[in-house]
XYZ file of C-alpha atoms in Angstrom:
590
model
C 55.892 -32.697 61.455
C 53.337 -33.403 64.160
C 49.874 -32.075 63.361
C 48.549 -29.629 65.974
C 45.181 -30.256 67.574
C 42.296 -27.987 66.477
C 41.830 -24.997 68.737
C 38.558 -24.629 70.692
C 36.054 -22.367 68.956
C 34.264 -19.368 70.396
C 30.573 -19.756 71.176
C 29.595 -17.442 68.300
C 31.754 -19.415 65.873
C 30.229 -22.695 67.024
C 26.691 -21.399 66.423
C 27.565 -20.387 62.865
C 29.290 -23.690 62.169
C 26.370 -25.623 63.670
C 23.974 -24.148 61.117
C 26.413 -24.784 58.272
C 26.871 -28.427 59.268
C 23.095 -28.926 59.485
C 22.732 -27.454 55.995
C 25.477 -29.713 54.618
C 23.757 -32.768 56.047
C 20.396 -31.847 54.554
C 21.970 -31.049 51.193
C 23.536 -34.509 51.277
C 20.182 -36.153 51.965
C 18.422 -34.103 49.288
C 21.033 -35.196 46.757
C 20.528 -38.796 47.809
C 16.756 -38.687 47.489
C 16.946 -36.929 44.114
C 19.171 -39.703 42.729
C 16.990 -42.315 44.443
C 13.919 -40.821 42.737
C 15.614 -40.716 39.341
C 16.358 -44.447 39.582
C 12.700 -45.136 40.404
C 11.493 -42.950 37.538
C 13.840 -44.756 35.142
C 12.221 -48.078 36.135
C 9.076 -47.041 34.232
C 11.117 -46.484 31.056
C 12.953 -49.786 31.514
C 9.640 -51.612 31.933
C 8.131 -50.009 28.845
C 11.145 -50.957 26.728
C 11.503 -54.422 28.266
C 15.038 -53.670 29.447
C 15.013 -56.164 32.298
C 18.752 -56.119 32.943
C 18.543 -52.340 33.463
C 15.807 -52.838 36.078
C 18.033 -55.229 38.015
C 21.043 -52.951 37.654
C 19.036 -49.992 38.972
C 17.971 -52.085 41.950
C 21.567 -53.093 42.770
C 23.048 -49.631 42.333
C 20.304 -47.922 44.325
C 21.220 -49.913 47.453
C 24.614 -48.190 47.583
C 23.382 -44.639 46.884
C 22.758 -43.914 50.538
C 26.163 -44.922 51.896
C 27.915 -42.915 49.175
C 26.028 -39.751 50.078
C 26.672 -40.304 53.795
C 30.410 -40.617 53.238
C 30.405 -37.517 51.031
C 28.750 -35.535 53.829
C 31.132 -36.941 56.457
C 34.207 -36.086 54.391
C 32.916 -32.570 53.659
C 32.216 -31.901 57.356
C 35.543 -33.306 58.543
C 37.482 -31.386 55.907
C 35.686 -28.066 56.278
C 34.533 -27.799 59.885
C 36.909 -29.812 62.118
C 34.103 -31.463 64.122
C 36.559 -32.535 66.856
C 36.677 -28.895 67.946
C 32.922 -28.756 68.619
C 31.586 -29.239 72.148
C 28.391 -31.032 73.200
C 26.345 -27.825 73.074
C 27.337 -27.315 69.437
C 26.225 -30.838 68.457
C 22.893 -30.280 70.183
C 22.591 -27.007 68.263
C 23.273 -28.839 64.994
C 20.320 -31.115 65.654
C 18.035 -28.176 66.508
C 19.018 -26.340 63.310
C 18.399 -29.508 61.322
C 14.903 -29.876 62.805
C 14.143 -26.306 61.752
C 15.274 -27.032 58.187
C 12.817 -29.962 57.984
C 9.703 -27.866 58.640
C 8.337 -28.128 55.082
C 10.302 -31.161 53.957
C 8.578 -33.988 52.041
C 10.740 -36.794 53.490
C 11.566 -35.592 57.022
C 11.696 -39.071 58.587
C 14.258 -40.287 56.047
C 16.234 -37.058 56.414
C 16.403 -37.639 60.181
C 17.835 -41.102 59.538
C 20.431 -39.582 57.197
C 21.410 -37.183 59.984
C 21.867 -40.154 62.318
C 24.024 -41.984 59.779
C 26.357 -39.013 59.349
C 26.635 -38.377 63.087
C 27.339 -42.046 63.816
C 30.340 -41.855 61.473
C 31.724 -38.796 63.297
C 30.710 -39.170 66.946
C 31.535 -41.807 69.550
C 28.686 -44.153 70.440
C 28.299 -42.433 73.826
C 26.547 -39.697 71.802
C 23.970 -42.115 70.393
C 20.991 -40.827 72.372
C 18.214 -38.367 71.695
C 20.127 -35.244 72.735
C 22.389 -35.583 69.722
C 20.682 -37.880 67.191
C 17.102 -38.837 66.353
C 16.484 -41.805 68.602
C 12.898 -40.546 68.536
C 11.393 -38.722 65.546
C 11.122 -34.966 65.868
C 9.066 -34.040 62.786
C 5.593 -35.413 62.105
C 4.911 -37.178 58.808
C 1.128 -36.889 59.119
C -0.723 -35.264 56.218
C 2.292 -34.140 54.191
C 0.935 -32.906 50.858
C 2.264 -34.495 47.680
C 1.889 -33.052 44.189
C 0.315 -34.973 42.536
C -1.475 -36.692 45.452
C -0.035 -40.017 46.598
C -3.183 -41.915 45.645
C -6.093 -41.436 43.248
C -9.782 -42.106 43.896
C -12.287 -43.608 41.447
C -16.026 -44.093 41.838
C -17.405 -47.291 40.272
C -20.958 -46.423 41.340
C -20.966 -43.637 38.781
C -19.285 -45.305 35.785
C -19.431 -49.036 36.509
C -16.589 -51.276 37.679
C -15.330 -52.307 34.219
C -15.068 -48.717 32.935
C -13.488 -47.638 36.209
C -10.795 -50.323 35.971
C -10.103 -49.367 32.357
C -9.759 -45.712 33.390
C -7.360 -46.652 36.200
C -5.097 -48.541 33.798
C -5.237 -45.691 31.306
C -4.245 -43.158 33.960
C -1.069 -45.020 34.950
C 0.292 -43.855 31.602
C 2.240 -46.845 30.294
C 3.439 -46.108 26.763
C 2.779 -49.568 25.410
C -0.501 -51.119 24.208
C -2.387 -53.927 25.905
C -2.834 -57.139 23.969
C -6.485 -57.587 25.004
C -7.479 -55.344 27.881
C -11.186 -56.170 27.572
C -10.462 -59.849 28.093
C -8.159 -59.173 31.058
C -10.665 -56.854 32.725
C -13.243 -59.606 32.422
C -10.906 -61.921 34.315
C -10.377 -59.301 37.030
C -14.124 -58.855 37.432
C -14.660 -62.610 37.713
C -12.063 -62.787 40.480
C -13.499 -59.773 42.279
C -17.028 -61.181 42.252
C -15.762 -64.202 44.191
C -14.872 -62.093 47.226
C -17.568 -59.401 47.112
C -20.836 -60.146 48.953
C -23.878 -60.923 46.826
C -25.996 -58.941 46.379
C -23.571 -56.013 46.674
C -25.139 -52.966 48.262
C -23.163 -49.872 47.304
C -22.569 -47.539 50.228
C -22.215 -43.771 49.900
C -18.440 -43.974 50.249
C -17.971 -46.694 47.598
C -14.645 -46.003 45.879
C -11.392 -47.476 44.621
C -8.102 -45.922 45.740
C -4.845 -46.688 43.934
C -1.336 -45.479 44.658
C -0.297 -42.994 41.979
C 2.964 -44.759 41.080
C 3.323 -48.315 39.869
C 5.614 -50.680 41.768
C 8.399 -52.093 39.584
C 10.428 -55.231 40.216
C 12.152 -57.551 37.742
C 9.830 -58.011 34.720
C 6.641 -56.785 36.377
C 4.794 -53.551 37.081
C 2.200 -53.686 39.837
C -0.891 -51.577 40.451
C -1.598 -51.386 44.192
C -4.879 -50.253 45.681
C -8.004 -51.032 47.641
C -11.751 -51.019 47.116
C -13.793 -49.392 49.889
C -17.474 -49.975 50.481
C -18.937 -48.807 53.763
C -16.824 -50.208 56.585
C -15.315 -52.916 54.359
C -12.114 -52.584 52.373
C -10.679 -55.011 49.840
C -6.935 -54.598 49.095
C -5.611 -55.725 45.727
C -2.519 -55.900 43.541
C -2.759 -56.219 39.743
C 0.454 -57.395 37.985
C 1.094 -56.003 34.495
C 3.481 -58.038 32.325
C 4.777 -58.206 28.741
C 3.732 -60.986 26.385
C 6.065 -62.473 23.772
C 5.045 -59.781 21.286
C 5.913 -57.042 23.755
C 2.314 -56.075 24.471
C 0.923 -55.695 27.980
C -1.461 -57.992 29.803
C -2.867 -58.398 33.300
C -1.502 -61.623 34.759
C -3.780 -61.971 37.789
C -5.273 -59.991 40.653
C -4.177 -60.663 44.229
C -7.073 -60.181 46.631
C -6.324 -62.171 49.791
C -4.259 -60.622 52.565
C -2.006 -63.664 52.795
C -1.231 -63.351 49.073
C -0.385 -59.685 49.575
C 1.775 -60.432 52.609
C 3.854 -62.883 50.565
C 3.984 -60.473 47.621
C 5.236 -57.622 49.839
C 8.036 -59.685 51.372
C 11.501 -58.317 52.030
C 12.776 -61.767 51.011
C 12.489 -60.390 47.475
C 14.173 -57.492 45.714
C 13.002 -54.125 47.001
C 10.516 -52.315 44.761
C 11.332 -49.320 42.605
C 8.573 -46.778 43.320
C 8.545 -43.068 42.503
C 7.380 -41.419 45.765
C 7.579 -37.748 46.606
C 6.149 -38.430 50.087
C 7.210 -41.932 51.165
C 5.344 -41.727 54.481
C 2.062 -41.458 52.554
C 2.851 -44.677 50.662
C 3.801 -46.411 53.897
C 0.575 -45.286 55.588
C -1.489 -46.540 52.641
C 0.278 -49.900 52.543
C 0.040 -50.283 56.298
C -3.728 -50.267 55.884
C -3.443 -53.193 53.451
C -0.767 -55.168 55.312
C -2.195 -55.194 58.806
C 0.500 -57.335 60.430
C 3.532 -55.885 58.674
C 5.426 -53.284 60.746
C 6.157 -49.920 59.185
C 9.914 -50.517 59.273
C 9.415 -53.462 56.941
C 7.249 -51.434 54.557
C 9.896 -48.703 54.313
C 12.447 -51.434 53.604
C 10.501 -53.110 50.804
C 10.080 -49.668 49.191
C 13.869 -49.407 48.946
C 14.297 -47.106 51.956
C 16.108 -49.799 53.891
C 18.225 -47.405 55.973
C 15.159 -45.765 57.439
C 13.677 -49.236 57.833
C 16.724 -50.174 59.926
C 16.266 -47.051 62.015
C 12.606 -47.857 62.716
C 13.448 -51.487 63.458
C 15.980 -50.397 66.071
C 13.431 -48.053 67.660
C 10.943 -50.927 67.815
C 13.641 -53.147 69.308
C 14.466 -50.627 72.052
C 10.758 -50.266 72.794
C 10.391 -54.030 73.078
C 13.395 -54.265 75.407
C 11.850 -51.690 77.740
C 8.555 -53.564 77.807
C 9.831 -57.124 78.216
C 11.877 -59.014 80.783
C 12.861 -62.346 79.191
C 16.506 -63.177 78.489
C 18.503 -63.487 75.281
C 19.342 -67.158 74.735
C 21.296 -69.275 72.276
C 18.971 -69.985 69.351
C 17.508 -73.510 69.313
C 18.738 -75.929 66.638
C 22.034 -77.296 65.401
C 24.932 -74.935 66.204
C 26.565 -73.493 63.098
C 30.279 -73.504 62.348
C 30.349 -69.892 61.140
C 27.832 -67.945 63.204
C 26.913 -67.702 66.850
C 23.154 -67.186 66.800
C 20.995 -65.976 69.668
C 17.433 -64.803 70.071
C 14.978 -63.217 72.475
C 12.026 -65.621 72.806
C 9.481 -62.794 73.001
C 10.868 -61.110 69.849
C 10.538 -62.788 66.408
C 14.123 -62.252 65.212
C 17.539 -63.873 65.507
C 20.880 -62.114 66.023
C 23.889 -63.538 64.170
C 27.551 -62.878 65.033
C 30.446 -64.152 62.917
C 32.815 -66.289 64.967
C 36.466 -65.308 65.281
C 37.693 -68.787 64.373
C 35.683 -70.761 61.828
C 36.307 -74.454 62.253
C 36.909 -76.957 59.423
C 35.498 -78.127 57.097
C 34.397 -74.540 56.483
C 37.008 -72.632 54.489
C 35.784 -69.075 54.918
C 36.953 -65.945 56.698
C 35.039 -63.165 58.420
C 35.565 -60.908 55.398
C 34.363 -63.588 52.982
C 31.200 -64.124 55.040
C 30.527 -60.369 54.933
C 30.986 -60.444 51.160
C 28.442 -63.263 50.866
C 25.874 -61.252 52.830
C 26.656 -58.224 50.655
C 26.008 -60.383 47.570
C 22.594 -61.422 48.900
C 21.638 -57.836 49.763
C 22.399 -56.722 46.200
C 20.886 -59.729 44.453
C 17.320 -60.620 43.557
C 16.267 -62.829 46.462
C 13.205 -64.204 44.545
C 11.381 -64.717 47.835
C 13.777 -67.508 48.819
C 16.576 -65.743 50.708
C 15.961 -64.072 54.042
C 16.653 -60.355 54.074
C 19.121 -59.247 56.742
C 19.661 -56.074 58.728
C 23.330 -55.326 59.315
C 24.290 -53.342 62.424
C 27.432 -52.060 64.098
C 28.038 -51.144 67.755
C 24.764 -52.438 69.155
C 24.445 -52.095 72.935
C 22.568 -54.785 74.888
C 21.780 -54.870 78.622
C 24.165 -57.494 80.016
C 21.673 -58.642 82.662
C 19.385 -59.883 79.867
C 22.014 -62.345 78.521
C 21.984 -65.852 79.957
C 25.309 -67.054 81.381
C 25.478 -69.710 78.665
C 25.047 -67.160 75.861
C 27.545 -64.736 77.356
C 30.107 -67.520 77.724
C 29.613 -68.588 74.096
C 30.014 -65.070 72.711
C 33.145 -64.446 74.784
C 34.625 -67.775 73.717
C 33.703 -67.762 70.018
C 33.600 -64.082 69.024
C 35.699 -62.104 71.529
C 36.943 -59.621 68.915
C 33.450 -58.236 68.317
C 32.300 -58.218 71.957
C 32.962 -55.332 74.328
C 32.009 -55.534 77.994
C 31.175 -52.082 79.368
C 29.961 -52.816 82.868
C 26.185 -53.187 82.610
C 26.295 -53.216 78.820
C 27.482 -55.660 76.176
C 28.363 -53.979 72.869
C 28.435 -56.127 69.725
C 30.568 -54.401 67.101
C 29.058 -56.193 64.097
C 26.007 -58.404 63.655
C 23.154 -59.415 61.362
C 19.486 -59.627 62.305
C 16.948 -61.832 60.504
C 13.332 -62.782 61.045
C 13.118 -65.993 63.047
C 11.886 -69.085 61.222
C 11.520 -72.735 62.134
C 14.641 -74.551 60.819
C 13.564 -77.037 58.166
C 15.242 -79.968 59.942
C 13.272 -79.249 63.139
C 10.070 -78.799 61.138
C 10.539 -82.166 59.405
C 11.141 -83.937 62.722
C 7.658 -82.930 63.886
C 5.828 -82.903 60.537
C 2.979 -85.192 59.591
C 2.827 -86.778 56.130
C 1.051 -83.860 54.466
C 3.329 -81.253 56.063
C 6.412 -83.250 55.090
C 5.306 -83.517 51.485
C 4.569 -79.782 51.260
C 7.868 -78.861 52.920
C 9.915 -80.953 50.501
C 8.020 -79.546 47.533
C 8.794 -76.043 48.847
C 12.429 -76.933 49.572
C 13.013 -78.113 46.004
C 11.134 -75.157 44.557
C 13.304 -72.793 46.614
C 16.473 -74.384 45.194
C 15.100 -74.138 41.641
C 14.029 -70.521 41.993
C 17.420 -69.599 43.411
C 19.036 -71.354 40.432
C 16.819 -69.322 38.081
C 18.246 -66.193 39.751
C 21.836 -67.463 39.235
C 22.300 -68.519 42.867
C 23.569 -71.833 44.197
C 23.027 -72.119 47.942
C 26.186 -74.199 48.454
C 25.272 -75.910 51.692
C 21.878 -77.522 51.048
C 21.496 -79.085 54.505
C 17.989 -78.688 55.897
C 19.295 -76.746 58.924
C 20.211 -73.874 56.599
C 16.614 -73.415 55.428
C 13.669 -72.106 57.414
C 9.897 -72.468 57.222
C 7.911 -69.218 57.359
C 4.521 -68.735 58.975
C 2.947 -69.311 55.547
C 4.764 -72.602 55.018
C 7.265 -71.217 52.510
C 10.834 -72.519 52.639
C 13.515 -69.812 52.701
C 17.325 -70.078 52.688
C 19.200 -68.123 55.376
C 22.805 -69.372 55.711
C 25.006 -67.584 53.200
C 28.622 -68.465 53.970
C 28.863 -70.939 51.037
C 26.547 -69.190 48.604
C 27.826 -68.539 45.078
C 26.676 -67.579 41.627
C 25.398 -70.623 39.762
C 27.609 -69.708 36.806
C 30.713 -70.068 39.005
C 29.922 -73.730 39.701
C 31.098 -76.740 37.716
C 28.327 -79.346 37.822
C 29.650 -82.807 37.047
C 28.374 -86.331 36.757
C 30.008 -88.771 39.147
C 32.688 -90.776 37.307
C 32.062 -94.524 37.218
C 34.595 -96.653 39.082
C 36.719 -98.764 36.726
C 38.308 -101.053 39.286
C 37.346 -102.709 42.570
C 39.945 -100.574 44.376
C 38.339 -97.400 43.056
C 34.876 -98.601 44.036
C 35.964 -99.400 47.612
C 38.133 -96.304 48.126
C 37.301 -94.259 51.241
C 38.256 -91.025 49.470
C 37.321 -89.943 45.913
C 39.700 -91.595 43.438
C 38.962 -88.875 40.873
C 40.106 -85.262 40.948
C 37.718 -82.727 42.498
C 38.149 -79.000 41.861
C 37.111 -76.279 44.333
C 33.994 -75.446 42.289
C 33.030 -79.012 41.346
C 29.564 -80.124 42.408
C 28.056 -83.587 41.926
C 24.224 -83.394 42.121
C 23.955 -87.186 42.420
C 25.536 -86.885 45.870
C 22.718 -84.654 47.171
C 20.626 -87.751 47.904
C 23.419 -89.349 49.924
C 23.971 -86.364 52.205
C 20.478 -84.867 52.364
C 17.881 -87.577 51.870
C 18.759 -90.049 54.599
C 15.130 -90.422 55.722
C 13.219 -92.622 53.254
C 9.998 -90.674 53.801
C 11.711 -87.375 53.032
C 13.531 -88.914 50.069
C 10.299 -90.199 48.528
C 8.683 -86.753 48.754
C 11.712 -84.988 47.323
C 12.184 -87.395 44.406
C 8.494 -87.262 43.527
C 8.496 -83.449 43.282
C 12.077 -82.553 42.372
C 14.004 -85.651 41.319
C 15.505 -83.632 38.462
C 17.641 -81.746 41.007
C 19.692 -84.944 41.399
C 20.536 -84.892 37.693
C 23.456 -82.837 36.411
C 21.399 -82.021 33.291
C 19.071 -79.735 35.275
C 21.937 -77.615 36.563
C 23.785 -77.395 33.282
C 20.577 -76.351 31.509
C 20.018 -73.626 34.127
C 23.549 -72.344 33.512
C 22.977 -72.306 29.767
C 19.833 -70.194 30.143
C 21.709 -67.697 32.293
C 24.610 -67.581 29.810
C 22.079 -66.873 27.043
C 20.694 -64.000 29.187
C 17.288 -65.662 29.373
C 15.839 -64.073 32.492
C 13.397 -66.610 33.899
C 10.100 -65.621 35.457
C 9.854 -66.186 39.201
C 6.450 -64.847 40.120
C 5.740 -63.402 43.582
C 2.525 -65.430 43.662
C 1.586 -69.009 42.896
C 1.299 -70.274 39.322
C -2.236 -71.442 40.091
C -3.337 -67.801 40.540
C -2.366 -66.718 37.019
C -5.273 -66.036 34.670
C -3.826 -68.387 32.061
C -4.099 -71.247 34.543
C -7.480 -70.170 35.921
C -9.233 -69.415 32.638
C -7.175 -71.238 30.006
C -4.396 -70.232 27.573
C -4.460 -66.819 25.976
């Protein structure tokens, strides 16, 4: 039996339904943020009990909370309200009702993004403008009150810096004793004295502000704050870790802005932070991380959907205020992705090709699964975070003829030409880096040595996180503005435990030794580390640097030992700061 089309609704009925739909959407967001908050609150318990696997599980599961709540809201609206029967005026009314419901809300900016996500599942993309969705924010996030306040203030001029620090650590309320807090506070004071002017004149506004909630990630809890004295402010992060006896200790204090910028990188797992008013945390952090955009701060706090929304707003703003063209990204062309960039904008746009040429043996769906794996995994600061978008509209006049021809030839199924607009149905966006192969071509001896040390360290830290990059060619790694080497090509990535690391068999005959093809059997997951040198280290200068720092990566024993540690559930420490900064290395063993 053919299903009849929904009948048009009366104006009065549409007004009533508009309010109901707005309420359903907000209820969906409120449910999401409640569950999101519960996961962040549980992180404190997991840290106190040393349940590191639970911390990682909470991180992975939290990423999917948002999409589940969006689909619940979409299904409820489609089942109960027949949105196809609503006219444009009704959808505008839904937005106005929703704005009214956000008047006293604690997370209005994130709720607006949730509204957008639901509408984008129901409406055609011709509705994706500010009349129907929140292309621009409608509710201010300034001075939203949190209970308790989002940050606490302490006054060292009254009690002294040591007592103030001790009080701060007491107030965070960790239910586990410190091994030797007096010793650790002495280390913190020694580090602080190195950056404070001498003699230190205390101004009337001298204070320390710390965010009320700790930041949790992997095996660490992090106290984030700043010292203020007059017109000077000194941001800091203090990592709190467990020792072998399960007692707490302060591992270091990060005081330089570059250290903080690396620490707060989206190339790592997002933090678990209990925030009633996320905009207050973002505003506080924005004062510490001067060059980090707010979209990135929302993302690293686990609110990656709102981060995506802010990124897109920034992107549209940049398009309106620039005139350069999108071009094919410089470097060696990949077999899997067509990559383009806007020179004036520090990001690259990646589109999966329709036909992936040999020797690659992947499909579009498999590539998407690899990117999904990376999003849900601990990136340990060595895998570039990606923003995934659908139905992105670009002004056609800003595409060079060469780029447009490449996209039409290599990815026609995801490209739609709508007159003055090119719509890309699916794409990934990453921060632009200098490809390692290009960096090495121009590097001097010192830069080359540092890059190869970083390259090997990146591979080792990924292995510690149960990740094997697969394709280790230099073109698949990038160099950040701080000289860190980061992996960004995921089509061959796999769990380390899925790999079979083997030693190359020794040839027994002259025919075997001279054979053009391997005379021994090779399985789909077999990897021979001895071959890395043959394919990667063709430049003697690069080879010497690599072997000096990381020659063990060419030995099958390294990889098998890494697999054994993972099998034994020995979660290795990969610190979001250099080993040289740890108190044990600065001031001797504990």
